[in-house]
PDB file of C-alpha atoms in Angstrom:
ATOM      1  CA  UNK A   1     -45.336 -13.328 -83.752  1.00 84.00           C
ATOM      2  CA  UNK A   2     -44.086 -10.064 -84.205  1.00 85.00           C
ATOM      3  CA  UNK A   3     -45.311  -9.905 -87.746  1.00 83.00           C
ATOM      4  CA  UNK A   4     -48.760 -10.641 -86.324  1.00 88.00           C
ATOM      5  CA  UNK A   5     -48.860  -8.364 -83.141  1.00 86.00           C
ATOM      6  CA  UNK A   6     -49.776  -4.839 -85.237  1.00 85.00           C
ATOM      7  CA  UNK A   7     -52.174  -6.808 -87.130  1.00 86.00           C
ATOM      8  CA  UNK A   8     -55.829  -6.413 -85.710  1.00 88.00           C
ATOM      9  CA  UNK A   9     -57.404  -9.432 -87.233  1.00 87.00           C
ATOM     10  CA  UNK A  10     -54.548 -11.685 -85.689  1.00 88.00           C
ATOM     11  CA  UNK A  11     -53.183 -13.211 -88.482  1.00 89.00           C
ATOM     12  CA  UNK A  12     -51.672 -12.862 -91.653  1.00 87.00           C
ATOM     13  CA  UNK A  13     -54.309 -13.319 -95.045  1.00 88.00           C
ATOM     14  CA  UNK A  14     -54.189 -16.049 -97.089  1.00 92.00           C
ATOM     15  CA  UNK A  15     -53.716 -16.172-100.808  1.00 94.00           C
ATOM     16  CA  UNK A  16     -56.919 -17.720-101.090  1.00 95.00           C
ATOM     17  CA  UNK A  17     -58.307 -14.272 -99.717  1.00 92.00           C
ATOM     18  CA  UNK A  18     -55.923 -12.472-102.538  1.00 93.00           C
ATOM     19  CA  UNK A  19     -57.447 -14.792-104.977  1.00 96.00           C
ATOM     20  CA  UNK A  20     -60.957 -14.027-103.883  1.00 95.00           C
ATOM     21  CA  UNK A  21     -60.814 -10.666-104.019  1.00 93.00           C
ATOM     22  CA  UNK A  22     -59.176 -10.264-107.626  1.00 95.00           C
ATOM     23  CA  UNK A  23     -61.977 -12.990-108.904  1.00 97.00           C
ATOM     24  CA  UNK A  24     -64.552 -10.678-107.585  1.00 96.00           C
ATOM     25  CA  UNK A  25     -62.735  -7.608-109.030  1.00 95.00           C
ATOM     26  CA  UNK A  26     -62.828  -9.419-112.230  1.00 96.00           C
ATOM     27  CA  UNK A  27     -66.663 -10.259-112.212  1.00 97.00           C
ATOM     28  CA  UNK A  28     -69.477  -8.360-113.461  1.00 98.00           C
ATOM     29  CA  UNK A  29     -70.169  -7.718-109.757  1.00 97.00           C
ATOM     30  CA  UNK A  30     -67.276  -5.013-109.921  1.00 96.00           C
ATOM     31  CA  UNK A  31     -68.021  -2.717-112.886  1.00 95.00           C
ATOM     32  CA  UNK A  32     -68.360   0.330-111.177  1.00 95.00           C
ATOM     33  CA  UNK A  33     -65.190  -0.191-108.863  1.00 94.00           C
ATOM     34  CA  UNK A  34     -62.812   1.528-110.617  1.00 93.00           C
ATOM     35  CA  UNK A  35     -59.912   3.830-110.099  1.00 91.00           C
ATOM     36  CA  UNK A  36     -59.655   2.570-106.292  1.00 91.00           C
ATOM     37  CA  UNK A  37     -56.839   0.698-104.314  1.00 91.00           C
ATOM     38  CA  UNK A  38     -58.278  -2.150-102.025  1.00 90.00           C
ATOM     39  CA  UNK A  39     -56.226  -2.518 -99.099  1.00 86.00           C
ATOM     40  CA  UNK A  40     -55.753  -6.156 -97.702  1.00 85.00           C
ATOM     41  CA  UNK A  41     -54.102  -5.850 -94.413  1.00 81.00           C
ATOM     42  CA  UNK A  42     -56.113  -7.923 -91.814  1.00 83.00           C
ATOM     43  CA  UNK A  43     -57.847  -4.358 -90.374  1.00 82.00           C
ATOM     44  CA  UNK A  44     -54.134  -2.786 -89.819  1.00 79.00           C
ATOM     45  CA  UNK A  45     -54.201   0.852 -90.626  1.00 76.00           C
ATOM     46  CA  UNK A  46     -50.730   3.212 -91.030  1.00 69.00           C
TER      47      UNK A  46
END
């Protein structure tokens, strides 16, 4: 619970969601992302 509290979207991510993400990074779909760090943190900001 207390992991969760600071954490806007009320839960902790999946792996799945991980997974997703580095598929899409990996796909044609992502060519001009580069260079960038994509946080995954639920909406929690520091």
């Amino acid at each position: 619970q207390m992991l969760i509290r600071p954490i806007p979207l009320g839960r902790l991510i999946y792996p799945e969601e991980v997974a997703s993400l580095a598929a899409w990074l990996c796909s044609p779909a992502a060519d001009a992302v580069t260079g960038t760090a994509i946080p995954i943190a639920g909406g929690q900001v520091s």
